[in-house]
């Protein structure tokens, strides 16, 4: 990881300029508490677990190098159980009891949108690693996103589907802020390129069967199906579609978080746009650190890299004159080239111009086949 430090410092990571000089002081100065809210039980545990692992790798890296100007980073991790009330309780505890200035958060958009007003009221910050609702952009000075929001990724998806010669499309998404937000943005972009929308299906999450919802697709006969989702729900949707004899190509936002139900049936049938920038030098070294710590057989999800960058940006902001604050957080991305590529924020703290990969499902795994 020393090579990583040199690379980051060379890229202008001022936090690490201070970090690398005084390892002994990290044992004596007050720690910098950083809150983490993740779904460690309940739904979507794997993605949250990987995000926390990425944060931990970054914290270990910072502390081994001497902390932020001698102050070690101290992580305080809370389980939101993928429940809004639990996330609210966690945020209140982290801000009021643990006195954190910033929380790194993994949760659905609906959960983060519930927590964001509390952070804003208290003058605190959230670094978003997983939620993509464009409404998060309404919390300038409070929410800073490592992940690009739906208006960015959705537009890329809709334009890309149209570029593949698709004339008509049906949308199948979970009926939550993430699903409908991505659907609205991608549908608008697809139509702007001349595409025709023949159906929009927003299904209720957690159902054992979606055949009644998917029956609309049999009648509407779209050229392609556009989707997003995660976990058991996506597996059930694919299983039901296969049972109904649907043979269309599936285009997806974030295909890598979908769960394939039948490898042979899905082979070459699923492709889409995903967050890119994960093939650079920093990502490679974080991946090596992940393998050393958790085993080579444990394949990391992209969330490892988003969690890593979130903590590094907080450390960078904390090392700036004035310490960790909205002012320093907003500037912390200047010159930052991390595990998810170069990060640029607009004046709201939302990522613009992110690298986007084209991902396809082939021979039992997702592979990157291009960049958009």
PDB file of C-alpha atoms in Angstrom, residues 5-298:
ATOM      1  CA  UNK A   5       0.152   6.446  -0.750  1.00  0.00           C
ATOM      2  CA  UNK A   6       2.761   7.829  -3.089  1.00  0.00           C
ATOM      3  CA  UNK A   7       0.321   7.777  -5.960  1.00  0.00           C
ATOM      4  CA  UNK A   8      -2.369   9.538  -3.962  1.00  0.00           C
ATOM      5  CA  UNK A   9      -0.053  12.185  -2.580  1.00  0.00           C
ATOM      6  CA  UNK A  10       1.214  12.766  -6.067  1.00  0.00           C
ATOM      7  CA  UNK A  11      -2.363  13.315  -7.148  1.00  0.00           C
ATOM      8  CA  UNK A  12      -2.711  16.036  -4.522  1.00  0.00           C
ATOM      9  CA  UNK A  13      -4.338  14.161  -1.625  1.00  0.00           C
ATOM     10  CA  UNK A  14      -3.378  16.659   1.061  1.00  0.00           C
ATOM     11  CA  UNK A  15      -4.779  14.483   3.818  1.00  0.00           C
ATOM     12  CA  UNK A  16      -2.127  11.901   3.149  1.00  0.00           C
ATOM     13  CA  UNK A  17       0.633  14.485   3.080  1.00  0.00           C
ATOM     14  CA  UNK A  18      -0.050  14.931   6.788  1.00  0.00           C
ATOM     15  CA  UNK A  19      -0.916  11.312   7.382  1.00  0.00           C
ATOM     16  CA  UNK A  20       2.342   9.847   6.271  1.00  0.00           C
ATOM     17  CA  UNK A  21       4.727  11.766   8.523  1.00  0.00           C
ATOM     18  CA  UNK A  22       3.877  11.186  12.156  1.00  0.00           C
ATOM     19  CA  UNK A  23       2.837   7.603  12.913  1.00  0.00           C
ATOM     20  CA  UNK A  24       3.663   7.891  16.630  1.00  0.00           C
ATOM     21  CA  UNK A  25       1.296  10.830  17.138  1.00  0.00           C
ATOM     22  CA  UNK A  26      -1.621   8.799  15.876  1.00  0.00           C
ATOM     23  CA  UNK A  27      -1.474   6.940  19.193  1.00  0.00           C
ATOM     24  CA  UNK A  28      -1.720  10.084  21.344  1.00  0.00           C
ATOM     25  CA  UNK A  29      -3.994  12.604  19.632  1.00  0.00           C
ATOM     26  CA  UNK A  30      -7.779  12.618  19.827  1.00  0.00           C
ATOM     27  CA  UNK A  31      -9.388  10.344  17.231  1.00  0.00           C
ATOM     28  CA  UNK A  32     -11.604  11.717  14.484  1.00  0.00           C
ATOM     29  CA  UNK A  33     -14.951   9.906  14.836  1.00  0.00           C
ATOM     30  CA  UNK A  34     -16.610   8.972  11.556  1.00  0.00           C
ATOM     31  CA  UNK A  35     -20.082   7.410  11.553  1.00  0.00           C
ATOM     32  CA  UNK A  36     -21.103   4.590   9.251  1.00  0.00           C
ATOM     33  CA  UNK A  37     -24.707   3.509   8.667  1.00  0.00           C
ATOM     34  CA  UNK A  38     -25.155   0.282   6.717  1.00  0.00           C
ATOM     35  CA  UNK A  39     -27.601  -2.577   6.336  1.00  0.00           C
ATOM     36  CA  UNK A  40     -25.723  -5.314   8.146  1.00  0.00           C
ATOM     37  CA  UNK A  41     -28.850  -7.382   8.727  1.00  0.00           C
ATOM     38  CA  UNK A  42     -32.065  -7.652   6.722  1.00  0.00           C
ATOM     39  CA  UNK A  43     -32.052  -6.911   2.972  1.00  0.00           C
ATOM     40  CA  UNK A  44     -29.042  -6.250   0.747  1.00  0.00           C
ATOM     41  CA  UNK A  45     -26.454  -7.255   3.345  1.00  0.00           C
ATOM     42  CA  UNK A  46     -23.679  -8.214   0.912  1.00  0.00           C
ATOM     43  CA  UNK A  47     -23.482  -4.776  -0.666  1.00  0.00           C
ATOM     44  CA  UNK A  48     -23.453  -3.062   2.720  1.00  0.00           C
ATOM     45  CA  UNK A  49     -20.837  -5.445   4.047  1.00  0.00           C
ATOM     46  CA  UNK A  50     -18.557  -4.717   1.113  1.00  0.00           C
ATOM     47  CA  UNK A  51     -19.026  -0.978   1.532  1.00  0.00           C
ATOM     48  CA  UNK A  52     -18.016  -1.240   5.192  1.00  0.00           C
ATOM     49  CA  UNK A  53     -14.999  -3.327   4.216  1.00  0.00           C
ATOM     50  CA  UNK A  54     -13.924  -0.630   1.770  1.00  0.00           C
ATOM     51  CA  UNK A  55     -14.278   2.014   4.473  1.00  0.00           C
ATOM     52  CA  UNK A  56     -12.275  -0.135   6.877  1.00  0.00           C
ATOM     53  CA  UNK A  57      -9.484  -0.628   4.324  1.00  0.00           C
ATOM     54  CA  UNK A  58      -9.285   3.151   3.874  1.00  0.00           C
ATOM     55  CA  UNK A  59      -9.319   3.811   7.627  1.00  0.00           C
ATOM     56  CA  UNK A  60      -6.583   1.229   8.196  1.00  0.00           C
ATOM     57  CA  UNK A  61      -4.547   2.824   5.413  1.00  0.00           C
ATOM     58  CA  UNK A  62      -4.907   6.284   6.910  1.00  0.00           C
ATOM     59  CA  UNK A  63      -4.129   5.155  10.454  1.00  0.00           C
ATOM     60  CA  UNK A  64      -1.130   3.027   9.470  1.00  0.00           C
ATOM     61  CA  UNK A  65       0.291   6.142   7.823  1.00  0.00           C
ATOM     62  CA  UNK A  66      -0.106   8.170  11.012  1.00  0.00           C
ATOM     63  CA  UNK A  67      -3.691   9.347  10.881  1.00  0.00           C
ATOM     64  CA  UNK A  68      -4.831  12.805   9.827  1.00  0.00           C
ATOM     65  CA  UNK A  69      -2.150  15.116  11.169  1.00  0.00           C
ATOM     66  CA  UNK A  70      -1.574  12.546  13.888  1.00  0.00           C
ATOM     67  CA  UNK A  71      -5.268  12.006  14.673  1.00  0.00           C
ATOM     68  CA  UNK A  72      -6.410   8.429  13.981  1.00  0.00           C
ATOM     69  CA  UNK A  73      -9.736   7.851  12.270  1.00  0.00           C
ATOM     70  CA  UNK A  74     -12.225   6.023  14.483  1.00  0.00           C
ATOM     71  CA  UNK A  75     -15.128   4.287  12.766  1.00  0.00           C
ATOM     72  CA  UNK A  76     -18.451   3.956  14.596  1.00  0.00           C
ATOM     73  CA  UNK A  77     -20.612   1.505  12.648  1.00  0.00           C
ATOM     74  CA  UNK A  78     -24.393   1.248  13.080  1.00  0.00           C
ATOM     75  CA  UNK A  79     -26.829  -1.258  11.555  1.00  0.00           C
ATOM     76  CA  UNK A  80     -29.895   0.278   9.871  1.00  0.00           C
ATOM     77  CA  UNK A  81     -31.394  -3.136   9.017  1.00  0.00           C
ATOM     78  CA  UNK A  82     -32.659  -1.550   5.784  1.00  0.00           C
ATOM     79  CA  UNK A  83     -35.328   0.195   7.882  1.00  0.00           C
ATOM     80  CA  UNK A  84     -35.966   3.917   7.877  1.00  0.00           C
ATOM     81  CA  UNK A  85     -36.615   4.196  11.606  1.00  0.00           C
ATOM     82  CA  UNK A  86     -33.453   2.273  12.465  1.00  0.00           C
ATOM     83  CA  UNK A  87     -31.455   4.561  10.170  1.00  0.00           C
ATOM     84  CA  UNK A  88     -32.969   7.622  11.853  1.00  0.00           C
ATOM     85  CA  UNK A  89     -32.106   6.227  15.285  1.00  0.00           C
ATOM     86  CA  UNK A  90     -28.554   5.494  14.140  1.00  0.00           C
ATOM     87  CA  UNK A  91     -28.037   8.977  12.713  1.00  0.00           C
ATOM     88  CA  UNK A  92     -29.384  10.662  15.861  1.00  0.00           C
ATOM     89  CA  UNK A  93     -27.076   8.548  18.039  1.00  0.00           C
ATOM     90  CA  UNK A  94     -24.030   9.223  15.841  1.00  0.00           C
ATOM     91  CA  UNK A  95     -24.597  12.973  15.693  1.00  0.00           C
ATOM     92  CA  UNK A  96     -25.776  13.562  19.302  1.00  0.00           C
ATOM     93  CA  UNK A  97     -23.909  10.943  21.332  1.00  0.00           C
ATOM     94  CA  UNK A  98     -20.798  10.124  19.305  1.00  0.00           C
ATOM     95  CA  UNK A  99     -20.447  13.703  18.046  1.00  0.00           C
ATOM     96  CA  UNK A 100     -19.488  12.761  14.520  1.00  0.00           C
ATOM     97  CA  UNK A 101     -19.363  15.490  11.902  1.00  0.00           C
ATOM     98  CA  UNK A 102     -19.827  13.168   8.943  1.00  0.00           C
ATOM     99  CA  UNK A 103     -21.598   9.880   8.322  1.00  0.00           C
ATOM    100  CA  UNK A 104     -20.860   7.518   5.453  1.00  0.00           C
ATOM    101  CA  UNK A 105     -24.158   5.985   4.532  1.00  0.00           C
ATOM    102  CA  UNK A 106     -25.324   2.934   2.652  1.00  0.00           C
ATOM    103  CA  UNK A 107     -29.057   2.631   2.249  1.00  0.00           C
ATOM    104  CA  UNK A 108     -31.863   2.875  -0.231  1.00  0.00           C
ATOM    105  CA  UNK A 109     -32.683   6.348  -1.527  1.00  0.00           C
ATOM    106  CA  UNK A 110     -35.873   6.449   0.528  1.00  0.00           C
ATOM    107  CA  UNK A 111     -33.843   5.830   3.695  1.00  0.00           C
ATOM    108  CA  UNK A 112     -31.184   8.425   2.919  1.00  0.00           C
ATOM    109  CA  UNK A 113     -33.833  10.986   1.991  1.00  0.00           C
ATOM    110  CA  UNK A 114     -35.360  10.432   5.436  1.00  0.00           C
ATOM    111  CA  UNK A 115     -32.026  10.915   7.230  1.00  0.00           C
ATOM    112  CA  UNK A 116     -30.817  13.893   5.176  1.00  0.00           C
ATOM    113  CA  UNK A 117     -33.144  16.481   6.830  1.00  0.00           C
ATOM    114  CA  UNK A 118     -31.792  15.521  10.271  1.00  0.00           C
ATOM    115  CA  UNK A 119     -28.226  15.998   9.074  1.00  0.00           C
ATOM    116  CA  UNK A 120     -29.135  19.330   7.499  1.00  0.00           C
ATOM    117  CA  UNK A 121     -30.893  20.538  10.646  1.00  0.00           C
ATOM    118  CA  UNK A 122     -27.856  19.684  12.765  1.00  0.00           C
ATOM    119  CA  UNK A 123     -25.382  21.179  10.293  1.00  0.00           C
ATOM    120  CA  UNK A 124     -23.766  17.769   9.738  1.00  0.00           C
ATOM    121  CA  UNK A 125     -22.841  15.806   6.624  1.00  0.00           C
ATOM    122  CA  UNK A 126     -23.633  12.549   4.862  1.00  0.00           C
ATOM    123  CA  UNK A 127     -21.295  10.998   2.314  1.00  0.00           C
ATOM    124  CA  UNK A 128     -23.536   8.926   0.064  1.00  0.00           C
ATOM    125  CA  UNK A 129     -22.114   5.707  -1.366  1.00  0.00           C
ATOM    126  CA  UNK A 130     -25.194   3.892  -2.625  1.00  0.00           C
ATOM    127  CA  UNK A 131     -28.325   5.979  -3.116  1.00  0.00           C
ATOM    128  CA  UNK A 132     -29.073   7.524  -6.458  1.00  0.00           C
ATOM    129  CA  UNK A 133     -32.291   9.516  -6.198  1.00  0.00           C
ATOM    130  CA  UNK A 134     -31.908  12.877  -7.897  1.00  0.00           C
ATOM    131  CA  UNK A 135     -33.745  14.375  -4.882  1.00  0.00           C
ATOM    132  CA  UNK A 136     -30.544  13.974  -2.858  1.00  0.00           C
ATOM    133  CA  UNK A 137     -29.265  16.938  -4.843  1.00  0.00           C
ATOM    134  CA  UNK A 138     -31.694  19.111  -2.863  1.00  0.00           C
ATOM    135  CA  UNK A 139     -29.432  18.854   0.205  1.00  0.00           C
ATOM    136  CA  UNK A 140     -26.494  20.988  -0.877  1.00  0.00           C
ATOM    137  CA  UNK A 141     -23.956  21.332   1.922  1.00  0.00           C
ATOM    138  CA  UNK A 142     -25.304  18.207   3.622  1.00  0.00           C
ATOM    139  CA  UNK A 143     -25.203  15.285   1.162  1.00  0.00           C
ATOM    140  CA  UNK A 144     -22.053  14.620  -0.848  1.00  0.00           C
ATOM    141  CA  UNK A 145     -22.248  11.710  -3.289  1.00  0.00           C
ATOM    142  CA  UNK A 146     -19.472   9.415  -4.402  1.00  0.00           C
ATOM    143  CA  UNK A 147     -22.123   7.627  -6.466  1.00  0.00           C
ATOM    144  CA  UNK A 148     -23.627   9.540  -9.414  1.00  0.00           C
ATOM    145  CA  UNK A 149     -27.361  10.163  -9.103  1.00  0.00           C
ATOM    146  CA  UNK A 150     -30.137   8.744 -11.294  1.00  0.00           C
ATOM    147  CA  UNK A 151     -30.353  11.747 -13.570  1.00  0.00           C
ATOM    148  CA  UNK A 152     -26.777  10.992 -14.710  1.00  0.00           C
ATOM    149  CA  UNK A 153     -26.900   7.191 -14.929  1.00  0.00           C
ATOM    150  CA  UNK A 154     -30.516   7.053 -16.142  1.00  0.00           C
ATOM    151  CA  UNK A 155     -29.777   9.405 -19.001  1.00  0.00           C
ATOM    152  CA  UNK A 156     -26.742   7.320 -19.959  1.00  0.00           C
ATOM    153  CA  UNK A 157     -28.866   4.150 -19.892  1.00  0.00           C
ATOM    154  CA  UNK A 158     -31.706   5.544 -22.010  1.00  0.00           C
ATOM    155  CA  UNK A 159     -29.379   6.992 -24.617  1.00  0.00           C
ATOM    156  CA  UNK A 160     -27.348   3.807 -24.783  1.00  0.00           C
ATOM    157  CA  UNK A 161     -30.423   1.575 -25.236  1.00  0.00           C
ATOM    158  CA  UNK A 162     -31.550   3.783 -28.133  1.00  0.00           C
ATOM    159  CA  UNK A 163     -28.072   3.597 -29.654  1.00  0.00           C
ATOM    160  CA  UNK A 164     -28.405  -0.211 -29.813  1.00  0.00           C
ATOM    161  CA  UNK A 165     -31.209   0.048 -32.369  1.00  0.00           C
ATOM    162  CA  UNK A 166     -34.031  -0.604 -29.880  1.00  0.00           C
ATOM    163  CA  UNK A 167     -37.257   1.004 -31.134  1.00  0.00           C
ATOM    164  CA  UNK A 168     -39.654   0.033 -28.337  1.00  0.00           C
ATOM    165  CA  UNK A 169     -38.991  -0.785 -24.704  1.00  0.00           C
ATOM    166  CA  UNK A 170     -40.842  -1.823 -21.570  1.00  0.00           C
ATOM    167  CA  UNK A 171     -39.614  -0.914 -18.096  1.00  0.00           C
ATOM    168  CA  UNK A 172     -39.669  -3.272 -15.103  1.00  0.00           C
ATOM    169  CA  UNK A 173     -38.406  -1.754 -11.844  1.00  0.00           C
ATOM    170  CA  UNK A 174     -39.061  -1.938  -8.095  1.00  0.00           C
ATOM    171  CA  UNK A 175     -41.631   0.569  -6.905  1.00  0.00           C
ATOM    172  CA  UNK A 176     -39.276   2.627  -4.759  1.00  0.00           C
ATOM    173  CA  UNK A 177     -37.372   5.877  -5.126  1.00  0.00           C
ATOM    174  CA  UNK A 178     -34.401   4.158  -6.749  1.00  0.00           C
ATOM    175  CA  UNK A 179     -36.428   2.132  -9.258  1.00  0.00           C
ATOM    176  CA  UNK A 180     -38.863   4.799 -10.392  1.00  0.00           C
ATOM    177  CA  UNK A 181     -36.195   7.505 -10.399  1.00  0.00           C
ATOM    178  CA  UNK A 182     -33.944   5.548 -12.723  1.00  0.00           C
ATOM    179  CA  UNK A 183     -36.921   4.545 -14.876  1.00  0.00           C
ATOM    180  CA  UNK A 184     -38.099   8.138 -15.305  1.00  0.00           C
ATOM    181  CA  UNK A 185     -34.641   9.415 -16.251  1.00  0.00           C
ATOM    182  CA  UNK A 186     -33.831   6.585 -18.666  1.00  0.00           C
ATOM    183  CA  UNK A 187     -37.318   6.592 -20.254  1.00  0.00           C
ATOM    184  CA  UNK A 188     -37.059  10.338 -20.912  1.00  0.00           C
ATOM    185  CA  UNK A 189     -33.629   9.909 -22.525  1.00  0.00           C
ATOM    186  CA  UNK A 190     -34.837   6.939 -24.608  1.00  0.00           C
ATOM    187  CA  UNK A 191     -37.870   8.853 -25.869  1.00  0.00           C
ATOM    188  CA  UNK A 192     -35.739  11.891 -26.643  1.00  0.00           C
ATOM    189  CA  UNK A 193     -33.810   9.659 -29.039  1.00  0.00           C
ATOM    190  CA  UNK A 194     -37.024   8.514 -30.744  1.00  0.00           C
ATOM    191  CA  UNK A 195     -37.756   5.398 -28.694  1.00  0.00           C
ATOM    192  CA  UNK A 196     -41.283   4.263 -27.809  1.00  0.00           C
ATOM    193  CA  UNK A 197     -42.279   3.169 -24.293  1.00  0.00           C
ATOM    194  CA  UNK A 198     -44.873   0.385 -24.425  1.00  0.00           C
ATOM    195  CA  UNK A 199     -45.132  -0.426 -20.709  1.00  0.00           C
ATOM    196  CA  UNK A 200     -43.939   0.776 -17.311  1.00  0.00           C
ATOM    197  CA  UNK A 201     -44.143  -1.774 -14.513  1.00  0.00           C
ATOM    198  CA  UNK A 202     -43.242  -0.773 -10.955  1.00  0.00           C
ATOM    199  CA  UNK A 203     -43.616  -3.881  -8.810  1.00  0.00           C
ATOM    200  CA  UNK A 204     -43.975  -4.085  -5.034  1.00  0.00           C
ATOM    201  CA  UNK A 205     -40.805  -5.427  -3.448  1.00  0.00           C
ATOM    202  CA  UNK A 206     -40.638  -8.690  -1.566  1.00  0.00           C
ATOM    203  CA  UNK A 207     -43.324 -10.581  -3.480  1.00  0.00           C
ATOM    204  CA  UNK A 208     -42.912 -14.334  -4.139  1.00  0.00           C
ATOM    205  CA  UNK A 209     -44.191 -14.084  -7.716  1.00  0.00           C
ATOM    206  CA  UNK A 210     -44.330 -11.335 -10.361  1.00  0.00           C
ATOM    207  CA  UNK A 211     -46.058 -13.145 -13.211  1.00  0.00           C
ATOM    208  CA  UNK A 212     -49.158 -10.963 -12.931  1.00  0.00           C
ATOM    209  CA  UNK A 213     -47.000  -7.857 -13.400  1.00  0.00           C
ATOM    210  CA  UNK A 214     -44.998  -9.343 -16.263  1.00  0.00           C
ATOM    211  CA  UNK A 215     -48.069 -10.477 -18.210  1.00  0.00           C
ATOM    212  CA  UNK A 216     -48.249  -6.933 -19.607  1.00  0.00           C
ATOM    213  CA  UNK A 217     -44.963  -7.561 -21.421  1.00  0.00           C
ATOM    214  CA  UNK A 218     -46.334 -10.576 -23.264  1.00  0.00           C
ATOM    215  CA  UNK A 219     -49.079  -8.441 -24.785  1.00  0.00           C
ATOM    216  CA  UNK A 220     -47.038  -5.295 -25.470  1.00  0.00           C
ATOM    217  CA  UNK A 221     -44.233  -7.175 -27.282  1.00  0.00           C
ATOM    218  CA  UNK A 222     -41.392  -4.708 -26.687  1.00  0.00           C
ATOM    219  CA  UNK A 223     -38.106  -4.938 -28.564  1.00  0.00           C
ATOM    220  CA  UNK A 224     -36.310  -4.889 -25.235  1.00  0.00           C
ATOM    221  CA  UNK A 225     -36.908  -4.774 -21.491  1.00  0.00           C
ATOM    222  CA  UNK A 226     -35.211  -2.147 -19.349  1.00  0.00           C
ATOM    223  CA  UNK A 227     -34.809  -2.927 -15.664  1.00  0.00           C
ATOM    224  CA  UNK A 228     -33.027  -2.343 -12.412  1.00  0.00           C
ATOM    225  CA  UNK A 229     -33.364  -3.818  -8.937  1.00  0.00           C
ATOM    226  CA  UNK A 230     -31.474  -6.102  -6.628  1.00  0.00           C
ATOM    227  CA  UNK A 231     -31.296  -9.388  -4.793  1.00  0.00           C
ATOM    228  CA  UNK A 232     -34.110 -11.883  -4.498  1.00  0.00           C
ATOM    229  CA  UNK A 233     -36.615  -9.665  -6.304  1.00  0.00           C
ATOM    230  CA  UNK A 234     -34.558  -9.515  -9.490  1.00  0.00           C
ATOM    231  CA  UNK A 235     -34.024 -13.270  -9.355  1.00  0.00           C
ATOM    232  CA  UNK A 236     -37.784 -13.824  -9.138  1.00  0.00           C
ATOM    233  CA  UNK A 237     -38.518 -11.373 -11.948  1.00  0.00           C
ATOM    234  CA  UNK A 238     -36.074 -13.183 -14.247  1.00  0.00           C
ATOM    235  CA  UNK A 239     -37.469 -16.570 -13.262  1.00  0.00           C
ATOM    236  CA  UNK A 240     -41.033 -15.460 -14.006  1.00  0.00           C
ATOM    237  CA  UNK A 241     -39.998 -13.877 -17.328  1.00  0.00           C
ATOM    238  CA  UNK A 242     -38.311 -17.112 -18.357  1.00  0.00           C
ATOM    239  CA  UNK A 243     -41.439 -19.033 -17.407  1.00  0.00           C
ATOM    240  CA  UNK A 244     -43.608 -16.733 -19.524  1.00  0.00           C
ATOM    241  CA  UNK A 245     -41.392 -17.318 -22.545  1.00  0.00           C
ATOM    242  CA  UNK A 246     -40.105 -13.748 -22.838  1.00  0.00           C
ATOM    243  CA  UNK A 247     -37.092 -13.754 -25.159  1.00  0.00           C
ATOM    244  CA  UNK A 248     -36.186 -10.070 -25.279  1.00  0.00           C
ATOM    245  CA  UNK A 249     -32.770  -8.655 -24.409  1.00  0.00           C
ATOM    246  CA  UNK A 250     -32.663  -7.048 -20.969  1.00  0.00           C
ATOM    247  CA  UNK A 251     -30.977  -3.684 -20.530  1.00  0.00           C
ATOM    248  CA  UNK A 252     -30.239  -2.621 -16.982  1.00  0.00           C
ATOM    249  CA  UNK A 253     -29.074   0.193 -14.806  1.00  0.00           C
ATOM    250  CA  UNK A 254     -26.435  -1.259 -12.458  1.00  0.00           C
ATOM    251  CA  UNK A 255     -26.636  -4.829 -13.828  1.00  0.00           C
ATOM    252  CA  UNK A 256     -23.914  -5.996 -11.440  1.00  0.00           C
ATOM    253  CA  UNK A 257     -26.287  -5.716  -8.458  1.00  0.00           C
ATOM    254  CA  UNK A 258     -28.935  -7.900 -10.089  1.00  0.00           C
ATOM    255  CA  UNK A 259     -29.157 -11.566  -9.163  1.00  0.00           C
ATOM    256  CA  UNK A 260     -29.242 -13.907 -12.149  1.00  0.00           C
ATOM    257  CA  UNK A 261     -31.682 -16.804 -11.732  1.00  0.00           C
ATOM    258  CA  UNK A 262     -30.636 -19.107 -14.597  1.00  0.00           C
ATOM    259  CA  UNK A 263     -27.113 -18.734 -15.987  1.00  0.00           C
ATOM    260  CA  UNK A 264     -27.778 -20.463 -19.311  1.00  0.00           C
ATOM    261  CA  UNK A 265     -30.984 -18.518 -20.052  1.00  0.00           C
ATOM    262  CA  UNK A 266     -29.425 -15.189 -19.125  1.00  0.00           C
ATOM    263  CA  UNK A 267     -26.128 -15.767 -20.935  1.00  0.00           C
ATOM    264  CA  UNK A 268     -25.734 -12.892 -23.400  1.00  0.00           C
ATOM    265  CA  UNK A 269     -29.258 -11.640 -22.617  1.00  0.00           C
ATOM    266  CA  UNK A 270     -28.438  -9.033 -19.946  1.00  0.00           C
ATOM    267  CA  UNK A 271     -26.352  -5.923 -20.494  1.00  0.00           C
ATOM    268  CA  UNK A 272     -26.347  -2.391 -19.153  1.00  0.00           C
ATOM    269  CA  UNK A 273     -24.580   0.624 -17.758  1.00  0.00           C
ATOM    270  CA  UNK A 274     -22.801   0.625 -14.430  1.00  0.00           C
ATOM    271  CA  UNK A 275     -20.543   2.935 -12.542  1.00  0.00           C
ATOM    272  CA  UNK A 276     -17.070   2.721 -14.011  1.00  0.00           C
ATOM    273  CA  UNK A 277     -13.588   3.838 -13.113  1.00  0.00           C
ATOM    274  CA  UNK A 278     -12.892   0.640 -11.210  1.00  0.00           C
ATOM    275  CA  UNK A 279      -9.977  -0.538 -13.324  1.00  0.00           C
ATOM    276  CA  UNK A 280      -7.440   2.119 -12.393  1.00  0.00           C
ATOM    277  CA  UNK A 281      -4.320   1.874 -10.285  1.00  0.00           C
ATOM    278  CA  UNK A 282      -5.954   2.787  -6.976  1.00  0.00           C
ATOM    279  CA  UNK A 283      -8.834   0.344  -7.498  1.00  0.00           C
ATOM    280  CA  UNK A 284      -6.346  -2.402  -8.291  1.00  0.00           C
ATOM    281  CA  UNK A 285      -4.442  -1.798  -5.087  1.00  0.00           C
ATOM    282  CA  UNK A 286      -7.621  -1.627  -3.021  1.00  0.00           C
ATOM    283  CA  UNK A 287      -8.676  -4.908  -4.617  1.00  0.00           C
ATOM    284  CA  UNK A 288      -5.349  -6.466  -3.659  1.00  0.00           C
ATOM    285  CA  UNK A 289      -5.781  -5.248  -0.104  1.00  0.00           C
ATOM    286  CA  UNK A 290      -9.301  -6.676  -0.063  1.00  0.00           C
ATOM    287  CA  UNK A 291      -8.048 -10.070  -1.253  1.00  0.00           C
ATOM    288  CA  UNK A 292      -5.273 -10.089   1.339  1.00  0.00           C
ATOM    289  CA  UNK A 293      -7.718  -9.284   4.122  1.00  0.00           C
ATOM    290  CA  UNK A 294     -10.800 -11.280   3.125  1.00  0.00           C
ATOM    291  CA  UNK A 295      -9.457 -13.972   0.812  1.00  0.00           C
ATOM    292  CA  UNK A 296      -8.973 -14.241  -2.939  1.00  0.00           C
ATOM    293  CA  UNK A 297     -12.172 -16.245  -3.361  1.00  0.00           C
ATOM    294  CA  UNK A 298     -14.237 -13.367  -1.986  1.00  0.00           C
TER     295      UNK A 298
END
